[in-house]
């Protein structure tokens, strides 16, 4: 079983076309963080989304849309039994933990889903718009690596 599961928001246009999560621009950032940053292969982790269909125009899923998909998401997590879940952005955090507050305030603090540790952090699409937040994102991923007892095998690009 993959020790780490990343939960995003929902498929975008690229994901919808290809049928795989995080294969567009935000996906490239996430993949780079996993491979170059953490020294893992993409197939060493599991990546999924809160909603399984693309919201029109890439808008944030409405609460009822997220609710309609959560049984599917929860079943995925039950089967995967990850050590840690990374909630990418507010909709993922809300679907899993329902903690009130924005992601800027909640990120970096451990929450839980049915007894599994959840690390809320920024969504990769947010990092594309706000590169300065990458430092916090990276810190959160380091905490996840420490929690699952994995040691990074290669250095990140900036040598951090
Ligand atoms: N791609 C995904 O699969 N999910 C997101 O949340 C964003 C991009």
XYZ file of C-alpha atoms and ligand atoms in Angstrom:
168
model
C 0.000 0.000 0.000
C 1.253 3.506 -0.724
C 2.185 5.173 2.587
C 1.170 8.603 1.327
C -2.066 9.562 -0.426
C -2.462 13.021 -1.953
C -6.027 14.289 -2.254
C -6.685 17.164 -4.673
C -9.830 18.953 -5.660
C -11.085 17.564 -8.942
C -9.999 16.824 -12.482
C -9.190 19.750 -14.750
C -9.376 19.733 -18.538
C -6.118 17.778 -18.975
C -7.068 15.233 -16.298
C -10.497 14.836 -17.841
C -8.976 14.155 -21.254
C -6.293 11.741 -20.021
C -8.266 10.124 -17.209
C -5.514 10.528 -14.617
C -5.244 12.987 -11.724
C -2.695 15.818 -11.721
C -1.332 15.549 -15.244
C -1.668 19.263 -16.168
C 0.392 22.251 -15.016
C -0.473 21.838 -11.325
C 0.256 18.144 -11.769
C 3.725 18.887 -13.105
C 4.443 20.885 -9.947
C 3.124 18.102 -7.711
C 5.046 15.443 -9.634
C 8.260 17.482 -9.366
C 7.744 17.847 -5.605
C 7.278 14.086 -5.260
C 10.175 13.050 -7.515
C 12.800 15.806 -7.351
C 11.789 17.017 -3.911
C 10.965 13.903 -1.927
C 13.012 11.479 -4.020
C 10.040 9.166 -4.509
C 8.497 7.921 -7.713
C 4.992 9.051 -8.574
C 3.922 5.415 -8.425
C 5.224 5.179 -4.829
C 2.354 7.403 -3.721
C -1.347 7.500 -4.559
C -2.968 10.587 -6.005
C -6.702 11.199 -6.184
C -9.306 13.938 -5.990
C -12.341 14.840 -3.908
C -14.622 15.016 -6.933
C -14.343 12.491 -9.711
C -15.884 14.562 -12.513
C -14.658 17.877 -13.826
C -16.641 20.842 -12.494
C -17.632 23.056 -15.455
C -15.052 25.737 -16.120
C -12.729 24.305 -13.455
C -14.663 25.992 -10.696
C -14.356 24.817 -7.117
C -16.737 21.888 -6.533
C -19.969 22.970 -4.858
C -20.558 21.462 -1.394
C -23.244 19.096 -2.740
C -20.885 17.937 -5.501
C -18.144 17.208 -2.993
C -20.675 15.431 -0.792
C -21.863 13.265 -3.690
C -18.290 12.027 -4.274
C -17.087 11.536 -0.690
C -18.325 7.926 -0.332
C -16.129 7.071 -3.322
C -13.149 8.967 -1.889
C -13.585 7.425 1.576
C -13.760 3.924 0.073
C -10.519 4.583 -1.801
C -8.863 5.612 1.463
C -10.284 2.602 3.327
C -8.805 0.278 0.721
C -5.476 2.110 0.551
C -4.995 2.450 4.336
C -2.303 5.105 3.969
C -0.090 6.173 6.850
C -0.621 9.806 5.979
C -3.037 11.761 3.790
C -1.981 15.063 2.274
C -4.998 17.330 1.758
C -4.149 19.641 -1.125
C -6.137 22.820 -0.596
C -9.289 23.767 1.251
C -11.838 21.540 -0.537
C -9.757 18.437 0.247
C -9.327 19.477 3.868
C -13.052 20.213 4.153
C -14.067 16.889 2.612
C -11.744 14.917 4.885
C -11.678 16.825 8.158
C -14.304 19.551 7.928
C -12.140 21.899 9.935
C -13.389 25.489 9.726
C -10.857 28.030 8.502
C -8.827 28.740 5.403
C -5.911 26.649 4.260
C -3.425 29.446 5.006
C -4.287 29.171 8.673
C -4.685 25.384 8.785
C -1.715 24.275 6.693
C 1.134 22.546 8.456
C -1.014 21.416 11.404
C -1.919 17.749 11.688
C -5.597 16.889 11.437
C -7.169 13.463 11.066
C -9.577 11.422 9.015
C -10.902 8.332 10.833
C -7.705 8.106 12.835
C -5.375 8.627 9.861
C -3.106 11.632 10.097
C -3.964 14.357 7.593
C -1.558 17.128 6.622
C -3.402 20.074 5.114
C -1.315 22.149 2.735
C -1.565 24.419 -0.280
C -2.952 23.175 -3.568
C -0.325 23.013 -6.362
C -2.458 25.339 -8.555
C -2.239 27.941 -5.775
C 1.540 27.531 -5.727
C 1.664 28.262 -9.467
C 0.026 31.623 -8.730
C 1.902 32.218 -5.469
C 5.395 30.739 -5.779
C 6.401 32.282 -2.432
C 4.118 29.736 -0.723
C 6.256 26.862 -2.022
C 8.474 27.164 1.039
C 5.561 26.330 3.361
C 4.367 23.563 1.038
C 7.830 22.066 1.102
C 7.967 22.277 4.893
C 4.624 20.450 5.117
C 5.885 17.681 2.836
C 9.000 17.327 4.987
C 6.773 16.796 8.020
C 4.899 14.106 6.080
C 8.144 12.358 5.138
C 9.274 12.374 8.757
C 5.886 11.031 9.871
C 5.977 8.063 7.491
C 9.642 7.434 8.309
C 10.878 7.995 4.785
C 14.210 9.598 4.072
C 14.656 11.686 0.942
C 16.980 9.942 -1.481
C 17.812 12.843 -3.780
C 18.263 16.545 -3.169
C 15.637 19.056 -4.144
C 16.505 21.448 -6.972
C 17.396 24.268 -4.627
C 19.437 21.906 -2.488
C 17.199 22.368 0.550
N -5.584 18.139 -11.198
C -6.209 17.267 -10.404
O -6.300 16.093 -10.690
N -6.735 17.723 -9.270
C -6.656 18.987 -8.894
O -7.144 19.311 -7.828
C -6.007 19.888 -9.766
C -5.481 19.423 -10.908
